[in-house]
Amino acid sequence: MITETTTRLAPEQVLDGARRFFTSEDSLSAANVVSESDRHLTVATFRSRLAISAWEDEDLGETRVRVSTLRRQDSVGKFLSWLNTADPSE
């Protein structure tokens, strides 16, 4: 399952936010970081792995975000909702 969206956040902010969202102690779905780079973060949950990629789309002037997983996970929708409400100045 692949979901893609855009945000005003910088790619670094998206990946830092994803790391906090999926690995914090009070996270809805506890996950561990499996791999990461300056453009992606892969986390392992109980049910599956999630790959979150973020890069600047120069044509749009925004950051493009892609989340992929083999199984449907409600936490993906919650993370994408957070992206839509996150403030780039924070």
Short mmCIF file of C-alpha atoms in Angstrom, two decimals:
data_model
loop_
_atom_site.label_atom_id
_atom_site.label_comp_id
_atom_site.label_asym_id
_atom_site.label_seq_id
_atom_site.Cartn_x
_atom_site.Cartn_y
_atom_site.Cartn_z
CA MET A 1 0.00 0.00 0.00
CA ILE A 2 1.53 3.32 -1.10
CA THR A 3 0.22 6.70 0.01
CA GLU A 4 1.64 10.00 -1.18
CA THR A 5 1.00 13.60 -0.17
CA THR A 6 2.70 16.98 0.00
CA THR A 7 3.44 19.25 2.94
CA ARG A 8 4.99 22.62 3.74
CA LEU A 9 7.39 20.94 6.18
CA ALA A 10 11.00 20.46 5.14
CA PRO A 11 12.05 16.85 4.43
CA GLU A 12 14.12 16.79 7.63
CA GLN A 13 11.09 17.90 9.66
CA VAL A 14 8.95 15.16 8.08
CA LEU A 15 11.47 12.44 8.91
CA ASP A 16 12.08 13.75 12.45
CA GLY A 17 8.32 13.91 12.96
CA ALA A 18 7.89 10.37 11.62
CA ARG A 19 10.60 9.11 13.96
CA ARG A 20 8.87 10.70 16.97
CA PHE A 21 5.38 9.67 15.78
CA PHE A 22 6.21 5.99 15.34
CA THR A 23 8.89 5.36 18.00
CA SER A 24 7.93 7.48 21.01
CA GLU A 25 6.82 5.73 24.18
CA ASP A 26 3.27 6.99 23.83
CA SER A 27 3.01 6.07 20.15
CA LEU A 28 -0.16 4.35 18.92
CA SER A 29 1.92 1.65 17.25
CA ALA A 30 5.30 1.05 18.84
CA ALA A 31 8.02 0.76 16.20
CA ASN A 32 11.77 0.51 15.92
CA VAL A 33 13.93 2.26 13.33
CA VAL A 34 15.34 -0.30 10.90
CA SER A 35 17.14 1.99 8.46
CA GLU A 36 17.35 5.66 7.64
CA SER A 37 19.03 8.20 5.40
CA ASP A 38 18.57 11.88 4.67
CA ARG A 39 15.58 10.99 2.43
CA HIS A 40 13.91 8.03 4.13
CA LEU A 41 13.07 6.29 7.38
CA THR A 42 12.06 2.63 7.69
CA VAL A 43 10.42 1.43 10.89
CA ALA A 44 9.33 -2.05 11.95
CA THR A 45 6.02 -2.45 13.76
CA PHE A 46 4.40 -5.57 15.16
CA ARG A 47 2.43 -6.05 11.93
CA SER A 48 4.73 -4.79 9.19
CA ARG A 49 7.38 -2.35 8.09
CA LEU A 50 6.72 1.22 7.06
CA ALA A 51 8.96 3.16 4.70
CA ILE A 52 8.59 6.94 4.83
CA SER A 53 10.34 8.98 2.14
CA ALA A 54 10.49 12.77 1.95
CA TRP A 55 12.07 14.99 -0.69
CA GLU A 56 11.70 18.50 -2.02
CA ASP A 57 9.55 18.86 -5.13
CA GLU A 58 11.00 21.96 -6.75
CA ASP A 59 8.11 22.24 -9.22
CA LEU A 60 5.54 22.44 -6.39
CA GLY A 61 7.71 24.27 -3.88
CA GLU A 62 6.67 21.72 -1.25
CA THR A 63 7.94 18.48 0.21
CA ARG A 64 6.59 15.28 -1.30
CA VAL A 65 6.01 12.47 1.21
CA ARG A 66 5.50 8.80 0.37
CA VAL A 67 4.57 6.14 2.92
CA SER A 68 4.60 2.51 1.86
CA THR A 69 3.73 -0.68 3.72
CA LEU A 70 2.69 -4.21 2.86
CA ARG A 71 -0.33 -4.17 5.17
CA ARG A 72 -2.95 -1.56 5.91
CA GLN A 73 -2.16 0.31 9.11
CA ASP A 74 -4.37 2.94 10.69
CA SER A 75 -1.28 4.71 11.99
CA VAL A 76 -0.37 5.75 8.42
CA GLY A 77 -3.55 7.80 8.11
CA LYS A 78 -2.97 9.35 11.51
CA PHE A 79 0.60 10.27 10.55
CA LEU A 80 -0.56 11.86 7.27
CA SER A 81 -3.20 13.83 9.19
CA TRP A 82 -0.49 15.10 11.50
CA LEU A 83 1.51 16.22 8.43
CA ASN A 84 -1.43 18.30 7.23
CA THR A 85 -1.71 20.10 10.57
CA ALA A 86 2.00 20.43 11.48
CA ASP A 87 3.41 23.95 11.58
CA PRO A 88 6.72 24.34 9.69
CA SER A 89 7.88 27.04 12.12
CA GLU A 90 7.92 24.62 15.07
#
